Coordinates of C-alpha atoms and ligand atoms in Angstrom, one line a residue:
M1404 CA -0.1 0.0 0.0
K1405 CA 1.3 3.4 -0.9
R1406 CA 1.8 5.9 1.9
H1407 CA 2.3 9.6 1.7
R1408 CA 5.6 10.7 2.7
C1409 CA 4.9 13.9 4.6
I1410 CA 7.3 16.8 5.0
W1411 CA 5.4 19.0 7.3
V1412 CA 6.4 22.4 6.7
W1413 CA 4.2 25.0 7.8
V1414 CA 4.0 28.7 7.7
V1415 CA 1.8 30.9 9.7
A1416 CA 0.5 33.6 7.5
L1417 CA -1.2 36.6 8.1
G1418 CA -3.7 36.4 10.9
L1419 CA -5.8 39.4 12.1
I1420 CA -5.1 39.9 15.8
L1421 CA -8.3 40.4 17.9
S1422 CA -7.9 43.8 19.6
R1423 CA -9.8 47.0 20.2
T1424 CA -8.0 49.0 17.6
P1425 CA -8.2 48.1 13.8
G1426 CA -5.6 45.4 13.4
N1427 CA -3.0 44.6 10.8
W1428 CA -3.0 41.1 9.2
E1429 CA 0.1 39.4 10.5
S1430 CA 3.4 39.6 8.8
L1431 CA 4.8 36.3 7.3
A1432 CA 6.6 33.9 9.3
G1433 CA 9.5 31.9 8.1
T1434 CA 9.3 28.4 6.7
A1435 CA 11.1 25.4 8.1
N1436 CA 14.2 24.6 6.1
L1437 CA 13.5 21.7 3.7
T1438 CA 17.2 21.2 2.9
R1439 CA 17.7 20.3 6.5
Q1440 CA 15.5 17.2 6.0
N1441 CA 17.9 16.0 3.2
I1442 CA 15.2 16.2 0.5
Q1443 CA 16.5 17.0 -2.8
L1444 CA 13.9 19.3 -4.5
P1445 CA 12.8 19.1 -8.1
A1446 CA 13.8 22.0 -10.4
A1447 CA 11.4 24.9 -10.7
V1448 CA 9.4 25.2 -13.8
H1449 CA 6.9 27.6 -15.4
Y1450 CA 3.5 26.3 -16.0
P1451 CA 1.0 27.6 -18.8
L1452 CA -1.1 30.5 -17.4
P1453 CA -4.5 28.9 -16.4
P1454 CA -7.0 30.0 -19.1
S1455 CA -9.3 31.8 -16.6
L1456 CA -6.4 34.1 -15.8
A1457 CA -5.0 34.4 -19.2
R1458 CA -8.2 35.7 -20.8
I1459 CA -8.3 38.6 -18.4
P1460 CA -6.5 41.6 -20.1
P1461 CA -3.8 42.9 -17.8
Q1462 CA -4.3 46.5 -17.2
G1463 CA -3.2 48.9 -14.5
E1464 CA -0.9 48.1 -11.6
D1465 CA -0.3 45.2 -9.3
Y1466 CA 1.6 44.7 -6.0
F1467 CA 3.5 41.7 -7.0
D1468 CA 6.7 43.0 -5.5
E1469 CA 5.1 42.4 -2.1
V1470 CA 4.6 38.7 -2.8
Q1471 CA 7.2 36.4 -1.4
P1472 CA 8.3 33.1 -3.0
V1473 CA 8.5 30.3 -0.5
E1474 CA 11.2 27.6 -0.3
V1475 CA 9.8 25.7 -3.3
G1476 CA 9.1 28.8 -5.4
Y1477 CA 5.9 30.6 -5.8
L1478 CA 3.0 29.1 -4.0
L1479 CA 0.7 28.3 -6.9
W1480 CA -1.6 25.5 -7.9
T1481 CA -0.5 23.4 -10.8
E1482 CA -3.6 21.1 -11.3
F1483 CA -7.2 22.3 -11.6
P1484 CA -9.9 22.5 -10.3
I1485 CA -8.5 23.5 -7.0
T1486 CA -10.6 21.6 -4.4
V1487 CA -11.9 23.5 -1.4
A1488 CA -13.6 21.9 1.6
I1489 CA -15.8 24.1 4.0
E1490 CA -16.1 23.1 7.7
P1491 CA -18.6 25.7 9.1
P1492 CA -19.1 26.2 12.9
Q1493 CA -21.4 23.9 14.6
W1494 CA -23.5 26.9 15.7
D1495 CA -24.0 29.1 12.7
P1496 CA -27.3 30.9 12.8
N1497 CA -28.6 31.5 9.3
Q1498 CA -25.4 29.9 7.9
V1499 CA -23.7 33.2 8.0
W1500 CA -20.2 31.6 8.0
Q1501 CA -21.1 28.9 5.5
R1502 CA -22.6 31.4 3.1
A1503 CA -19.5 33.8 3.5
A1504 CA -17.3 30.9 2.6
E1505 CA -19.3 29.9 -0.4
Q1506 CA -19.3 33.5 -1.6
A1507 CA -15.6 34.0 -1.2
I1508 CA -15.0 30.8 -3.2
R1509 CA -17.5 32.1 -5.9
E1510 CA -15.7 35.4 -6.0
W1511 CA -12.3 33.8 -6.7
S1512 CA -13.8 31.3 -9.0
A1513 CA -13.9 34.0 -11.7
Y1514 CA -10.0 33.8 -11.8
L1515 CA -9.1 30.3 -11.1
P1516 CA -11.2 27.1 -11.2
L1517 CA -12.4 26.2 -7.7
K1518 CA -14.5 23.2 -6.7
I1519 CA -16.3 22.8 -3.3
V1520 CA -15.8 19.2 -2.1
D1521 CA -17.2 17.3 0.8
P1522 CA -15.3 18.0 4.1
S1523 CA -14.9 14.4 4.7
V1524 CA -12.4 14.0 1.7
P1525 CA -9.1 15.4 1.1
A1526 CA -9.0 18.9 -0.3
N1527 CA -6.3 21.4 -1.6
I1528 CA -7.7 24.1 0.7
R1529 CA -9.6 23.6 3.8
L1530 CA -11.7 26.5 5.3
L1531 CA -12.2 26.0 9.1
S1532 CA -14.2 28.0 11.5
Q1533 CA -12.4 26.8 14.6
R1534 CA -10.3 29.0 16.7
P1535 CA -6.8 29.4 15.1
A1536 CA -4.2 27.2 17.0
T1537 CA -1.6 29.8 17.2
S1538 CA -1.6 33.2 18.9
N1539 CA 0.7 36.2 18.7
N1540 CA 2.0 37.3 22.0
G1541 CA -0.9 35.5 23.8
R1542 CA -3.6 37.2 21.8
A1543 CA -5.9 35.1 19.6
R1544 CA -5.9 35.5 15.9
F1545 CA -9.0 36.1 13.9
A1546 CA -7.9 34.5 10.8
E1547 CA -4.9 32.7 9.4
T1548 CA -3.6 30.6 6.5
R1549 CA -0.9 28.0 6.7
Y1550 CA 0.5 25.8 4.0
E1551 CA 1.9 22.4 4.2
L1552 CA 4.2 20.7 1.8
F1553 CA 4.1 16.9 1.1
V1554 CA 5.1 14.4 -1.4
D1555 CA 2.3 12.3 -2.8
S1556 CA 2.4 8.7 -3.6
Q1557 CA 3.8 9.4 -7.2
G1558 CA 6.8 11.3 -5.6
V1559 CA 5.3 14.7 -6.6
L1560 CA 6.0 17.7 -4.4
R1561 CA 2.6 19.2 -3.5
H1562 CA 1.0 21.6 -1.0
R1563 CA -2.2 22.1 0.7
C1564 CA -3.6 25.0 2.6
R1565 CA -5.6 25.4 5.8
I1566 CA -7.4 28.6 6.4
V1567 CA -9.0 29.4 9.9
V1568 CA -11.5 32.2 10.3
R1569 CA -13.3 32.7 13.5
P1570 CA -17.1 33.1 13.3
S1571 CA -17.2 35.6 16.0
Q1572 CA -17.3 38.7 13.9
A1573 CA -19.9 40.7 11.9
P1574 CA -20.7 38.9 8.6
K1575 CA -19.0 41.4 6.4
F1576 CA -15.8 40.9 8.3
V1577 CA -16.1 37.1 8.2
L1578 CA -16.4 37.4 4.4
A1579 CA -13.6 39.9 4.1
A1580 CA -11.3 37.6 6.1
L1581 CA -12.3 34.5 4.0
R1582 CA -11.8 36.5 0.8
H1583 CA -8.4 37.7 1.9
E1584 CA -7.2 34.4 3.3
L1585 CA -8.3 32.6 0.1
G1586 CA -6.2 35.0 -1.8
H1587 CA -3.2 33.9 0.2
A1588 CA -4.1 30.3 -0.4
L1589 CA -4.4 30.8 -4.1
G1590 CA -0.9 32.2 -4.2
I1591 CA -0.8 35.8 -3.2
W1592 CA 1.7 35.3 -0.3
G1593 CA 2.0 38.8 0.7
H1594 CA 0.0 42.0 1.2
S1595 CA -1.0 45.0 -0.7
P1596 CA -0.2 48.4 0.5
W1597 CA -3.5 49.7 -0.7
P1598 CA -6.7 49.7 1.3
T1599 CA -8.8 49.2 -1.9
D1600 CA -7.4 45.8 -2.4
A1601 CA -8.7 42.5 -0.8
L1602 CA -5.2 41.6 0.2
Y1603 CA -4.6 45.0 2.0
F1604 CA -2.6 44.3 5.1
A1605 CA -5.0 45.7 7.6
Q1606 CA -8.7 45.3 8.3
V1607 CA -10.8 48.2 6.9
A1608 CA -14.3 49.4 7.9
D1609 CA -15.7 48.7 4.5
P1610 CA -13.9 45.7 3.0
P1611 CA -13.4 46.0 -0.8
P1612 CA -14.2 43.2 -3.2
I1613 CA -11.3 41.5 -5.2
S1614 CA -9.8 44.4 -7.1
Q1615 CA -8.1 44.6 -10.5
R1616 CA -4.9 45.0 -8.7
D1617 CA -5.5 41.8 -6.8
V1618 CA -6.1 40.0 -10.1
N1619 CA -3.1 41.4 -11.9
T1620 CA -1.0 40.3 -8.9
L1621 CA -2.5 36.8 -9.0
R1622 CA -1.8 36.6 -12.7
R1623 CA 1.8 37.5 -12.2
V1624 CA 2.2 34.8 -9.5
Y1625 CA 0.9 32.2 -12.0
E1626 CA 3.6 33.4 -14.5
Q1627 CA 6.3 32.6 -12.0
P1628 CA 8.3 29.3 -11.7
T1629 CA 7.7 26.8 -8.8
R1630 CA 9.0 23.4 -7.8
L1631 CA 5.4 22.4 -6.8
G1632 CA 3.9 19.8 -9.0
Q1633 CA 7.2 18.3 -10.0
R1634 CA 8.6 14.8 -9.0
L1635 CA 11.5 14.6 -6.6
P1636 CA 14.6 13.6 -8.5
E1637 CA 15.6 10.9 -6.0
W1638 CA 12.1 9.6 -5.3
T1639 CA 11.6 5.8 -5.4
P1640 CA 8.2 4.0 -4.9
H1641 CA 7.9 2.6 -1.5
G1642 CA 5.2 1.2 0.8
Ligands
ZN540 ZN1 -3.1 38.5 5.0

């Protein structure tokens, strides 16, 4: 039986700290070092631009300079559709959280193929409503995104993302957080300096929709090389 060899590398991205004053989304934490685990990584390659992004004419500015490549290159998806599982809170009156999650997925679906899957099966991205496990200086995070790297049964380097957004906020902020964190999970691993972008680094009173600048940035991310989706050079079947 094939097993998944797992390299559990995680990054805490960008959580909003609960506080009395408007908070900034967290800055990026460092990744664990893959080379320390003696894993020889595949070479980085360019993939064709997904048609849903390619058909959008690039116009105006982006904030690509704020996007950080991670240890395996840019954090982009190489197979589509990207599967997303939703795990709403047990107590969710009027399905506020669930609907916000579905809407955030629908909004990003205009730019990349996303597919909602049952939470009982594996997914590329998992949206969770539980309390984020990590805290910053003892204060709870409102939202965060992490990614994990692993090698699948075919020896291919892959990642998956886990987004946690607490349900204890006004619906528009839950939606804004899910939209923002999904942007990270789809590859925008950084923040915009402009408050009119969904990936702005701070929470704003009237959260904006996904902007042209967000889309331009996403497009540039998918034009970059990554080691993800490639087979490890020294991989041999086992199990
Ligand atoms: Zn963020």
